[in-house]
Coordinates of C-alpha atoms in Angstrom, one line a residue:
Chain A
M1 CA -31.0 -65.2 16.2
K2 CA -31.1 -63.2 19.3
V3 CA -27.7 -62.9 21.2
G4 CA -27.6 -61.3 24.7
N5 CA -30.2 -58.5 25.6
Q6 CA -30.3 -56.5 22.6
T7 CA -28.4 -57.8 19.6
Y8 CA -29.7 -59.9 16.8
L9 CA -27.6 -61.7 14.3
L10 CA -29.2 -62.4 10.9
D11 CA -29.2 -65.9 9.8
N12 CA -29.6 -65.2 6.1
N13 CA -27.4 -62.9 3.8
V14 CA -28.9 -59.6 3.5
Y15 CA -27.1 -57.6 0.7
I16 CA -26.7 -54.0 0.3
Q17 CA -27.1 -54.1 -3.4
S18 CA -26.9 -50.4 -4.2
A19 CA -26.5 -47.1 -2.6
Y20 CA -26.8 -43.4 -3.8
S21 CA -25.9 -40.2 -2.3
L22 CA -26.7 -36.6 -2.9
A23 CA -25.0 -33.8 -1.2
G24 CA -25.9 -30.3 -0.8
P25 CA -23.5 -27.5 -2.3
Y26 CA -21.5 -27.1 1.1
E27 CA -21.1 -30.6 1.8
A28 CA -19.9 -31.0 -1.8
K29 CA -16.9 -28.7 -0.6
G30 CA -16.3 -31.0 2.3
N31 CA -13.9 -34.1 3.0
F32 CA -15.9 -36.5 0.9
R33 CA -16.1 -34.3 -2.2
E34 CA -15.1 -37.0 -4.6
Y35 CA -17.2 -39.7 -3.2
Y36 CA -20.6 -38.2 -3.7
D37 CA -22.9 -39.6 -6.6
A38 CA -24.5 -36.4 -7.2
V39 CA -24.3 -32.7 -5.9
M40 CA -27.1 -30.0 -5.7
E41 CA -25.8 -26.8 -7.2
D42 CA -27.9 -24.8 -4.7
D43 CA -29.9 -25.8 -1.8
E44 CA -33.3 -24.9 -3.2
W45 CA -32.9 -27.0 -6.3
K46 CA -35.5 -25.1 -8.3
C47 CA -38.2 -25.8 -5.8
K48 CA -40.6 -23.2 -4.4
S49 CA -39.5 -23.9 -0.7
H50 CA -36.8 -25.9 1.1
E51 CA -39.2 -28.3 2.2
M52 CA -40.1 -29.1 -1.4
A53 CA -36.5 -29.4 -2.1
E54 CA -36.0 -32.0 0.5
I55 CA -39.0 -34.0 -1.0
Q56 CA -37.3 -33.7 -4.3
M57 CA -33.9 -34.9 -2.9
Q58 CA -35.4 -38.1 -1.3
R59 CA -37.4 -38.9 -4.7
F60 CA -34.2 -38.3 -6.7
V61 CA -32.0 -40.6 -4.5
I62 CA -34.5 -43.4 -4.1
G63 CA -35.0 -43.2 -7.9
E64 CA -31.4 -43.2 -8.8
C65 CA -30.5 -45.9 -6.1
L66 CA -33.0 -48.3 -7.8
S67 CA -32.2 -47.4 -11.6
R68 CA -28.6 -47.9 -10.9
V69 CA -29.3 -51.7 -10.5
N70 CA -32.3 -51.7 -12.8
V71 CA -34.9 -52.3 -10.3
N72 CA -38.4 -51.1 -10.8
P73 CA -39.7 -49.3 -7.6
M74 CA -43.0 -51.6 -8.1
D75 CA -40.7 -54.5 -7.5
C76 CA -39.7 -53.4 -4.1
D77 CA -41.5 -55.0 -1.1
A78 CA -41.0 -51.9 1.1
L79 CA -39.7 -48.3 1.2
M80 CA -38.7 -47.0 4.4
G81 CA -37.1 -44.0 6.0
G82 CA -37.6 -40.6 7.7
D83 CA -36.3 -37.2 8.2
L84 CA -36.5 -34.4 10.8
I85 CA -39.2 -32.5 9.6
N86 CA -43.0 -32.6 11.5
Q87 CA -44.7 -35.7 10.6
I88 CA -41.9 -36.9 8.4
V89 CA -43.3 -35.0 5.5
P90 CA -40.4 -35.1 3.0
T91 CA -40.2 -39.0 3.4
S92 CA -43.9 -39.6 3.0
F93 CA -44.5 -37.1 0.1
S94 CA -41.5 -38.5 -1.7
A95 CA -43.0 -41.9 -1.3
R96 CA -46.3 -40.8 -3.0
D97 CA -44.4 -40.9 -6.3
F98 CA -43.4 -44.6 -5.9
R99 CA -46.0 -47.2 -5.7
T100 CA -44.0 -49.0 -3.3
P101 CA -45.4 -50.1 0.0
F102 CA -44.2 -47.4 2.6
M103 CA -43.4 -47.4 6.1
G104 CA -42.3 -44.0 7.7
L105 CA -39.8 -44.1 10.7
Y106 CA -38.6 -41.6 13.2
N107 CA -35.7 -41.9 15.3
A108 CA -34.3 -38.3 15.0
C109 CA -30.8 -38.5 13.4
A110 CA -30.5 -42.2 14.3
T111 CA -33.4 -43.0 11.7
F112 CA -31.2 -44.5 9.2
G113 CA -29.9 -46.9 11.8
E114 CA -33.3 -48.0 12.6
A115 CA -34.2 -48.3 8.7
L116 CA -31.3 -50.7 8.3
A117 CA -32.3 -52.7 11.2
I118 CA -35.8 -53.1 10.4
G119 CA -35.2 -53.6 6.6
S120 CA -32.7 -56.2 7.1
T121 CA -34.8 -58.0 9.4
L122 CA -37.5 -57.9 6.6
V123 CA -35.1 -59.2 4.1
N124 CA -33.9 -61.8 6.3
G125 CA -37.4 -63.0 6.5
D126 CA -39.7 -63.1 3.4
F127 CA -39.0 -59.7 1.8
E128 CA -36.9 -59.6 -1.4
K129 CA -35.9 -56.0 -1.7
V130 CA -36.3 -53.1 0.7
V131 CA -35.2 -49.5 0.2
C132 CA -34.0 -47.4 3.0
C133 CA -33.6 -43.6 2.8
T134 CA -33.2 -40.6 5.1
S135 CA -32.5 -36.9 4.4
S136 CA -32.0 -33.6 6.2
H137 CA -31.7 -30.2 4.9
Y138 CA -30.1 -27.2 6.6
A139 CA -32.8 -24.8 6.0
T140 CA -35.7 -26.9 6.9
A141 CA -34.1 -28.2 10.1
E142 CA -33.3 -24.6 11.2
R143 CA -36.8 -23.6 10.8
Q144 CA -38.0 -26.8 12.5
Y145 CA -35.6 -26.5 15.5
R146 CA -34.2 -23.1 15.7
Y147 CA -34.8 -19.6 14.2
P148 CA -35.9 -18.1 10.8
L149 CA -32.7 -18.3 8.5
E150 CA -32.2 -14.5 8.3
L151 CA -32.2 -13.9 12.1
G152 CA -28.8 -12.5 13.1
T153 CA -28.0 -15.2 15.8
Q154 CA -24.5 -16.3 16.5
P155 CA -23.8 -20.1 16.7
T156 CA -22.4 -21.3 19.9
P157 CA -19.1 -23.2 19.4
E158 CA -20.8 -26.5 20.7
S159 CA -23.3 -26.4 18.0
Q160 CA -23.5 -28.5 14.9
W161 CA -24.4 -27.9 11.3
T162 CA -27.4 -29.7 9.8
V163 CA -26.2 -31.5 6.7
T164 CA -28.0 -30.9 3.5
G165 CA -28.0 -34.3 1.8
S166 CA -29.6 -37.7 1.4
G167 CA -28.6 -41.3 1.0
A168 CA -30.5 -44.4 0.0
V169 CA -29.6 -48.1 0.0
L170 CA -31.4 -51.1 -1.5
L171 CA -31.3 -54.1 0.8
S172 CA -31.8 -57.3 -1.2
K173 CA -31.6 -61.2 -1.0
K174 CA -30.1 -61.2 -4.4
P175 CA -26.5 -62.6 -3.9
G176 CA -23.5 -60.8 -5.3
D177 CA -20.2 -59.2 -4.4
Y178 CA -21.8 -56.7 -2.1
P179 CA -21.5 -55.7 1.7
M180 CA -23.9 -57.4 4.0
V181 CA -25.9 -56.4 6.9
K182 CA -25.0 -59.3 9.4
G183 CA -27.0 -57.9 12.5
Y184 CA -27.7 -55.0 14.7
T185 CA -28.0 -53.9 18.4
I186 CA -31.0 -51.9 18.9
G187 CA -30.2 -49.0 21.4
R188 CA -32.2 -47.8 24.4
V189 CA -33.3 -44.2 25.1
I190 CA -30.5 -42.9 27.5
D191 CA -30.8 -39.6 29.2
F192 CA -28.0 -38.1 31.3
G193 CA -29.8 -35.1 32.1
L194 CA -28.1 -32.6 29.7
S195 CA -30.5 -29.9 28.6
D196 CA -28.4 -27.4 26.2
P197 CA -30.0 -28.1 22.8
N198 CA -26.9 -26.6 21.2
N199 CA -24.6 -29.4 22.6
M200 CA -26.3 -32.5 20.9
G201 CA -23.0 -34.3 20.9
G202 CA -22.7 -34.4 24.7
A203 CA -26.5 -35.5 25.0
M204 CA -26.0 -38.5 22.4
A205 CA -22.8 -39.7 23.5
P206 CA -24.0 -41.6 26.5
A207 CA -26.6 -43.4 24.3
A208 CA -24.0 -44.4 21.8
S209 CA -21.7 -45.7 24.4
N210 CA -24.5 -47.7 25.9
T211 CA -25.3 -49.3 22.5
I212 CA -21.7 -50.0 21.7
I213 CA -20.8 -51.5 25.0
S214 CA -24.1 -53.6 25.0
H215 CA -23.1 -54.7 21.5
F216 CA -19.7 -55.9 22.7
R217 CA -21.2 -57.6 25.9
D218 CA -23.9 -59.3 23.8
T219 CA -21.5 -60.6 21.0
G220 CA -18.5 -61.2 23.1
R221 CA -16.4 -59.3 20.4
S222 CA -13.6 -56.7 21.1
P223 CA -13.5 -53.4 19.3
D224 CA -10.6 -54.6 17.2
Y225 CA -13.0 -57.2 15.5
Y226 CA -14.1 -54.1 13.3
D227 CA -12.0 -52.2 11.0
M228 CA -14.0 -49.1 11.7
I229 CA -16.5 -48.2 14.3
I230 CA -18.4 -45.1 12.9
T231 CA -21.0 -43.0 14.6
G232 CA -23.6 -40.9 13.2
D233 CA -23.4 -37.3 14.2
L234 CA -21.7 -37.0 17.4
G235 CA -19.4 -34.2 16.2
R236 CA -15.9 -33.6 17.5
F237 CA -16.8 -33.1 21.1
G238 CA -19.3 -36.0 21.2
R239 CA -16.8 -38.4 19.6
E240 CA -14.2 -37.6 22.2
T241 CA -16.8 -37.9 24.9
L242 CA -17.8 -41.3 23.7
H243 CA -14.1 -42.4 23.5
Y244 CA -13.9 -41.2 27.2
L245 CA -17.1 -43.0 28.3
C246 CA -16.1 -46.4 26.7
K247 CA -12.6 -46.2 28.1
K248 CA -14.1 -45.8 31.6
E249 CA -16.0 -49.1 31.1
G250 CA -12.9 -50.8 29.7
Y251 CA -13.3 -50.6 26.1
D252 CA -10.5 -48.5 24.2
L253 CA -12.1 -47.6 20.8
D254 CA -9.0 -46.8 18.6
N255 CA -10.9 -47.2 15.3
L256 CA -13.7 -44.8 16.5
N257 CA -14.9 -42.4 13.8
D258 CA -17.8 -40.0 13.4
C259 CA -19.8 -39.2 10.2
G260 CA -20.6 -35.7 11.5
S261 CA -16.9 -34.7 12.4
L262 CA -15.6 -36.0 8.9
V263 CA -18.2 -34.7 6.6
Y264 CA -16.9 -31.1 6.5
S265 CA -13.3 -30.0 5.8
D266 CA -11.1 -28.1 8.3
K267 CA -11.5 -25.1 6.2
Q268 CA -15.3 -24.9 6.6
K269 CA -16.1 -23.9 10.1
P270 CA -19.4 -25.6 11.2
G271 CA -18.7 -25.7 15.0
Q272 CA -18.4 -29.3 16.0
G273 CA -19.3 -30.9 12.5
G274 CA -22.4 -32.0 10.7
S275 CA -25.6 -33.5 12.1
G276 CA -29.1 -34.3 10.8
A277 CA -30.9 -37.6 9.8
G278 CA -29.1 -37.3 6.3
C279 CA -25.6 -36.9 7.7
C280 CA -25.1 -40.6 8.4
S281 CA -26.9 -41.9 5.4
L282 CA -25.1 -39.4 3.0
V283 CA -21.7 -40.5 4.4
F284 CA -22.5 -44.2 4.3
A285 CA -24.0 -44.2 0.7
A286 CA -21.1 -42.0 -0.5
Y287 CA -18.0 -43.0 1.5
L288 CA -18.5 -46.1 3.6
Y289 CA -20.3 -48.1 0.9
K290 CA -17.6 -47.4 -1.7
K291 CA -14.8 -48.4 0.7
L292 CA -16.7 -51.6 1.4
L293 CA -17.1 -52.4 -2.2
D294 CA -13.3 -51.9 -3.0
K295 CA -12.6 -53.9 0.1
S296 CA -10.5 -51.3 1.9
L297 CA -13.1 -51.8 4.6
K298 CA -14.4 -55.2 5.6
K299 CA -16.1 -55.1 8.9
I300 CA -17.7 -52.1 10.3
L301 CA -19.9 -51.1 13.1
F302 CA -22.2 -48.4 11.9
V303 CA -23.7 -46.4 14.7
P304 CA -26.3 -43.8 13.8
T305 CA -27.1 -41.6 16.7
G306 CA -30.0 -39.2 17.5
A307 CA -31.0 -36.6 19.8
M308 CA -34.9 -36.9 20.7
L309 CA -35.7 -33.3 21.3
S310 CA -38.3 -31.0 20.0
K311 CA -38.3 -27.2 20.0
D312 CA -41.1 -27.3 22.8
S313 CA -39.6 -30.0 25.0
A314 CA -36.6 -28.0 25.2
L315 CA -38.6 -24.8 26.3
Q316 CA -40.5 -26.8 28.7
G317 CA -37.2 -27.5 30.5
E318 CA -36.9 -31.2 29.5
S319 CA -33.5 -32.7 29.2
I320 CA -32.4 -34.4 25.9
P321 CA -32.6 -38.1 25.6
G322 CA -30.4 -39.7 23.0
I323 CA -30.5 -42.9 21.2
A324 CA -28.0 -44.9 18.9
H325 CA -28.5 -48.1 17.0
A326 CA -25.5 -50.2 16.1
V327 CA -25.6 -52.0 12.6
I328 CA -22.9 -54.5 11.6
I329 CA -21.9 -54.5 8.1
E330 CA -19.3 -56.8 6.7
R331 CA -18.3 -58.2 3.4
E332 CA -16.6 -61.4 2.3
D333 CA -13.2 -61.4 1.4
Chain B
M1 CA -13.9 18.6 17.4
E2 CA -16.9 18.5 19.7
I3 CA -18.8 16.6 17.1
F4 CA -16.2 14.2 16.8
L5 CA -16.0 13.6 20.5
G6 CA -20.0 13.0 20.4
Y7 CA -19.2 10.3 17.9
V8 CA -16.5 8.7 20.1
K9 CA -18.8 8.8 23.1
A10 CA -21.7 7.1 21.2
F11 CA -19.3 4.6 19.9
A12 CA -17.9 3.7 23.3
I13 CA -21.3 3.7 25.3
G14 CA -23.1 2.0 22.5
G15 CA -20.2 -0.6 22.0
L16 CA -20.3 -1.2 25.9
V17 CA -23.9 -2.0 25.9
C18 CA -23.6 -4.5 23.3
M19 CA -20.7 -5.9 25.0
I20 CA -22.6 -6.5 28.1
A21 CA -25.2 -8.2 26.0
Q22 CA -22.6 -10.4 24.5
I23 CA -21.2 -11.3 28.0
L24 CA -24.7 -12.4 28.7
I25 CA -25.0 -14.5 25.4
N26 CA -21.7 -16.2 26.3
K27 CA -22.5 -16.9 29.9
T28 CA -26.2 -18.0 29.8
K29 CA -26.7 -18.8 26.1
M30 CA -29.7 -16.5 26.0
T31 CA -31.5 -16.1 22.7
S32 CA -31.9 -12.8 20.9
A33 CA -35.6 -12.5 22.1
R34 CA -34.6 -12.6 25.6
I35 CA -31.7 -10.3 25.4
L36 CA -34.0 -7.7 23.5
V37 CA -36.6 -7.9 26.1
M38 CA -34.0 -7.5 28.9
F39 CA -32.4 -4.3 27.5
L40 CA -35.9 -2.8 26.7
L41 CA -36.7 -3.3 30.3
L42 CA -33.4 -1.9 31.4
G43 CA -34.1 1.2 29.4
V44 CA -37.6 1.3 31.0
V45 CA -36.0 1.1 34.5
L46 CA -33.3 3.8 33.8
E47 CA -35.8 6.2 32.4
F48 CA -38.2 5.5 35.4
V49 CA -35.6 6.2 38.0
G50 CA -34.4 9.2 35.9
A51 CA -30.9 8.0 35.1
F52 CA -31.5 7.7 31.4
K53 CA -31.4 11.4 30.6
F54 CA -27.8 11.7 32.2
I55 CA -26.6 8.9 30.0
E56 CA -28.3 10.4 26.9
E57 CA -26.7 13.6 27.5
F58 CA -23.4 12.1 27.6
A59 CA -23.6 9.3 25.0
G60 CA -26.3 10.6 22.7
A61 CA -27.1 7.8 20.2
G62 CA -25.0 5.3 22.2
I63 CA -27.8 4.7 24.6
T64 CA -30.9 5.7 22.4
I65 CA -30.0 3.5 19.3
P66 CA -29.8 0.2 21.4
I67 CA -33.2 -1.1 22.3
T68 CA -32.9 0.8 25.7
G69 CA -33.7 3.9 23.8
F70 CA -37.0 2.3 22.8
G71 CA -37.8 1.5 26.5
S72 CA -37.1 5.0 27.4
T73 CA -39.4 6.6 24.8
I74 CA -42.2 4.4 26.1
V75 CA -41.8 5.7 29.8
K76 CA -41.4 9.4 28.4
G77 CA -44.7 8.9 26.6
A78 CA -46.4 7.5 29.8
R79 CA -45.0 10.4 31.8
D80 CA -46.3 13.0 29.5
G81 CA -49.6 11.3 29.2
A82 CA -50.1 11.1 32.9
K83 CA -50.0 14.9 33.0
I84 CA -53.1 14.9 30.8
G85 CA -55.3 12.3 32.3
L86 CA -55.9 8.7 33.3
F87 CA -56.6 7.5 29.6
E88 CA -53.7 9.2 28.2
S89 CA -51.4 7.7 30.9
V90 CA -52.0 4.4 29.7
T91 CA -52.0 5.0 26.0
Y92 CA -49.3 7.7 25.3
G93 CA -46.6 5.1 26.0
F94 CA -47.6 3.0 23.1
R95 CA -48.1 6.1 21.0
N96 CA -44.3 6.7 21.5
M97 CA -43.7 3.1 20.3
A98 CA -45.8 3.7 17.0
G99 CA -43.0 5.2 15.0
G100 CA -40.5 2.3 15.4
L101 CA -43.4 -0.4 15.3
T102 CA -45.1 1.0 12.2
A103 CA -41.6 1.1 10.3
A104 CA -40.8 -2.5 11.4
I105 CA -44.0 -3.8 10.3
F106 CA -44.5 -1.9 7.1
F107 CA -40.9 -2.7 5.9
G108 CA -41.2 -6.1 7.2
F109 CA -44.3 -6.6 5.1
F110 CA -42.8 -5.3 1.8
F111 CA -39.3 -6.9 2.1
A112 CA -40.9 -10.1 2.9
L113 CA -43.1 -9.8 -0.2
I114 CA -40.0 -9.0 -2.5
F115 CA -37.1 -11.0 -1.0
K116 CA -36.6 -14.6 -0.1
S117 CA -34.7 -16.0 2.7
H118 CA -31.4 -17.5 1.8
S119 CA -29.6 -20.5 3.4
K120 CA -26.2 -19.7 5.3
K121 CA -23.1 -20.9 4.2
V122 CA -20.6 -23.1 6.4
Chain C
M1 CA -21.3 -42.9 35.6
E2 CA -23.7 -40.8 37.5
D3 CA -25.8 -38.3 35.8
K4 CA -24.5 -35.2 37.7
Q5 CA -20.9 -36.5 37.2
Y6 CA -21.5 -36.6 33.5
I7 CA -23.0 -33.2 33.3
D8 CA -20.0 -31.7 35.3
Y9 CA -17.7 -33.5 32.6
V10 CA -19.5 -32.1 29.7
H11 CA -19.5 -28.5 31.3
T12 CA -15.9 -28.7 31.9
H13 CA -14.8 -30.1 28.7
A14 CA -17.2 -28.6 26.0
Q15 CA -15.6 -26.1 23.9
K16 CA -16.3 -22.4 25.2
S17 CA -16.8 -19.2 23.2
S18 CA -13.7 -17.4 22.7
H19 CA -14.7 -14.5 25.0
I20 CA -12.3 -11.9 23.8
T21 CA -13.1 -12.2 20.1
T22 CA -16.7 -12.1 20.4
L23 CA -16.6 -9.3 22.9
I24 CA -14.5 -7.2 20.5
W25 CA -16.8 -7.9 17.7
A26 CA -19.8 -7.1 19.7
F27 CA -18.2 -3.8 20.9
A28 CA -17.0 -2.6 17.5
V29 CA -20.4 -3.6 15.5
G30 CA -22.5 -2.3 18.3
G31 CA -20.6 1.1 18.5
L32 CA -20.5 1.5 14.8
I33 CA -24.2 1.1 14.5
C34 CA -24.8 3.8 17.4
C35 CA -22.4 6.1 15.4
V36 CA -24.6 5.7 12.3
G37 CA -27.6 6.5 14.3
Q38 CA -25.6 9.5 15.8
A39 CA -25.0 10.7 12.3
F40 CA -28.7 10.4 11.2
S41 CA -29.5 12.2 14.4
D42 CA -27.1 15.2 13.5
I43 CA -28.2 15.3 10.0
F44 CA -32.0 15.3 10.7
S45 CA -31.6 18.0 13.5
A46 CA -29.7 20.2 11.0
V47 CA -32.1 19.6 8.0
L48 CA -35.3 19.9 10.1
P49 CA -34.5 22.5 12.8
N50 CA -38.3 23.2 13.5
W51 CA -39.0 19.6 14.6
E52 CA -39.1 18.7 18.2
E53 CA -36.6 16.4 19.8
S54 CA -38.8 13.4 20.4
K55 CA -39.8 13.4 16.7
I56 CA -36.3 13.6 15.5
A57 CA -35.5 10.7 17.7
A58 CA -38.4 8.7 16.4
L59 CA -37.4 9.6 12.8
V60 CA -34.0 8.3 13.6
S61 CA -35.2 5.0 14.9
M62 CA -37.5 4.7 11.9
T63 CA -34.4 5.2 9.6
M64 CA -32.3 2.7 11.4
I65 CA -35.2 0.1 11.3
F66 CA -35.3 0.7 7.6
L67 CA -31.7 -0.1 7.3
G68 CA -31.9 -3.0 9.5
S69 CA -34.9 -4.4 7.5
F70 CA -33.1 -3.7 4.3
L71 CA -29.9 -5.5 5.2
T72 CA -32.0 -8.5 6.5
A73 CA -33.9 -8.6 3.2
I74 CA -30.8 -8.7 1.2
G75 CA -29.3 -11.5 3.4
V76 CA -26.4 -9.3 5.0
Y77 CA -27.8 -9.0 8.4
D78 CA -27.6 -12.6 9.4
K79 CA -23.8 -12.7 8.2
I80 CA -23.1 -9.8 10.5
G81 CA -24.9 -11.5 13.2
V82 CA -22.7 -14.6 13.1
H83 CA -19.6 -12.4 14.2
A84 CA -21.3 -9.5 15.9
G85 CA -23.7 -11.5 18.3
G86 CA -24.9 -8.9 20.9
G87 CA -23.4 -6.1 18.7
S88 CA -26.1 -6.6 16.1
I89 CA -28.9 -7.9 18.3
V90 CA -29.2 -5.1 20.8
P91 CA -29.3 -1.9 18.6
I92 CA -32.8 -1.2 17.1
T93 CA -31.6 -2.8 13.7
G94 CA -31.6 -6.0 15.5
F95 CA -35.3 -5.5 16.4
A96 CA -35.9 -5.0 12.8
N97 CA -34.1 -8.0 12.0
S98 CA -36.2 -9.9 14.3
V99 CA -39.4 -8.7 12.7
V100 CA -38.3 -9.0 9.2
S101 CA -36.6 -12.4 9.1
P102 CA -39.7 -14.3 10.4
A103 CA -41.8 -12.6 7.9
M104 CA -39.5 -13.6 5.0
E105 CA -39.2 -17.1 6.3
F106 CA -42.8 -17.9 6.7
N107 CA -44.0 -16.1 3.6
K108 CA -44.1 -19.5 2.1
E109 CA -47.2 -20.5 4.1
G110 CA -49.2 -17.6 2.4
I111 CA -49.3 -13.9 3.1
V112 CA -52.1 -14.0 5.8
L113 CA -51.5 -17.2 7.9
G114 CA -47.8 -17.2 7.1
M115 CA -46.2 -13.8 6.8
M116 CA -48.7 -11.7 8.7
A117 CA -49.3 -14.2 11.6
K118 CA -45.9 -15.2 12.2
M119 CA -44.3 -11.6 11.8
F120 CA -43.9 -11.4 15.6
V121 CA -42.8 -14.9 16.6
V122 CA -39.4 -13.4 17.8
A123 CA -40.1 -9.9 18.3
G124 CA -43.6 -10.3 20.1
P125 CA -42.1 -10.5 23.6
I126 CA -40.5 -6.9 23.1
I127 CA -43.8 -5.4 22.2
V128 CA -45.7 -7.1 25.0
A129 CA -43.0 -6.2 27.5
G130 CA -43.0 -2.6 26.0
T131 CA -46.7 -2.2 26.1
V132 CA -47.1 -3.7 29.7
S133 CA -44.3 -1.6 31.1
S134 CA -45.9 1.4 29.4
V135 CA -49.3 1.0 31.1
L136 CA -47.7 0.2 34.6
T137 CA -45.4 3.1 34.4
G138 CA -48.2 5.4 33.1
L139 CA -50.5 4.4 35.8
I140 CA -47.8 5.1 38.5
Y141 CA -47.1 8.5 37.2
W142 CA -50.8 9.1 37.1
I143 CA -51.3 8.1 40.8
V144 CA -48.3 10.0 41.8
G145 CA -49.6 13.1 40.1
L146 CA -52.9 13.0 41.9
F147 CA -51.0 14.0 45.1

């Protein structure tokens, strides 16, 4: 059912039946270390290249997510997801090992939100089971967007650290004591003209504030309807900026949090925090899903954010547009 | 004592050149390729106007080890070549680059064959 | 909120580099690398008294390039660079680093089309700038020499 301009509330129950998370070696030392389902001992994972390691990560996460609830990949109606690498190779290549119908998605780091939105719509319709998975890897993203790994560059204080990790969820019609996707607000591409590729939090915050405010206007809810509003990878600065932008519009988000700011501990010094398509899916599958299962969180607004830049667009002087999708996840008492 | 003073001078001037580069990085967020090109051209200009040799007499390696030294040897080569003829004037500059370039390409090739890149740690 | 207002907001509120610390690091590391170069220069002049000065200078930069390449290969140079910034970029070892690091990175795509083809993705501009300025200055010297 469409509500307002951009928001859809689902009529049927779409359960998140299973989730699985795989964290890289540095993420495993971060704040959520006891929540990860599996941890990579090094970031090559016995693969020939980091790209192959990322393929292997997604394959592993999807396989474990399904086998945890004894679902055969052949029985799933669709597999969808994405990552940050050219032509979303890691996702597509990991999908060739499952004989599941596949849809590749790209919304930069907001891909997981896009996958949850589309997947829940399909399950709300005639689909039975849909798997959503995204991943990112520090070394592959560094090559994609920045410099060779061994180049002695100095990270600027605004920059974020791409999370090595992957998370998958299984959306299903099968009733049970699981969290449910209740609806979503699809974001617009918003560009306030920032062009510093190191400061992605600042570039994405306007998109996140636009989506969150549209969500509240469409649904008529207030921020305290949710136990937690959690964005994808704004980082510490982006999170503060988002808080400021929403406050200007009259929404005081006391329960605002950010996966990217939380994923690393204070002892690790990754600039503003984590980023990447795998950041929000990792934190969702590891931390948020478990908190929803044990009922310490009941209603969350999950807002993955993405910065839609490429190496060349930045060089050609384009500014960085941002996007954010808000997904409502609730569970029954 | 004199040798020691030479090292102090090299340290001070070399450090100063790098510090100027760092100020540029902090202020303009320039990437390393741009910084290297700028300082190479700085060396070219200093040598061309004749200032380089005074700095070099004072600071020694402090100015020749930064990429400015590379720029200066290029101009020195061009100047020597121009005394011989037109062909030499355009080729001798590159001839003076040859040592550094050869080393970089040769070592780059073999080290890349042997070693793999590592991921950084947080 | 207007775009321009927002950009100003971000520029004033974003975290800035702690200037003093980065400058001290750049100064110390840059100075140290130059001292190492000075030491090689002194040693080579003492050991090879018959060599002309320009050959000694070339030998010193080749030695420094070897050191820079080696430290890059064993994964040390990028760790120095995180703190030193300009201090490890501007010395000739930084040039070596910018040649060797893409060579290592793109070796996975094969030796010819990966490593060899992409060896100069970072350092290419330096060679182009150097070559162009060598030809231009050479021509100027030649023309001036005619009169």
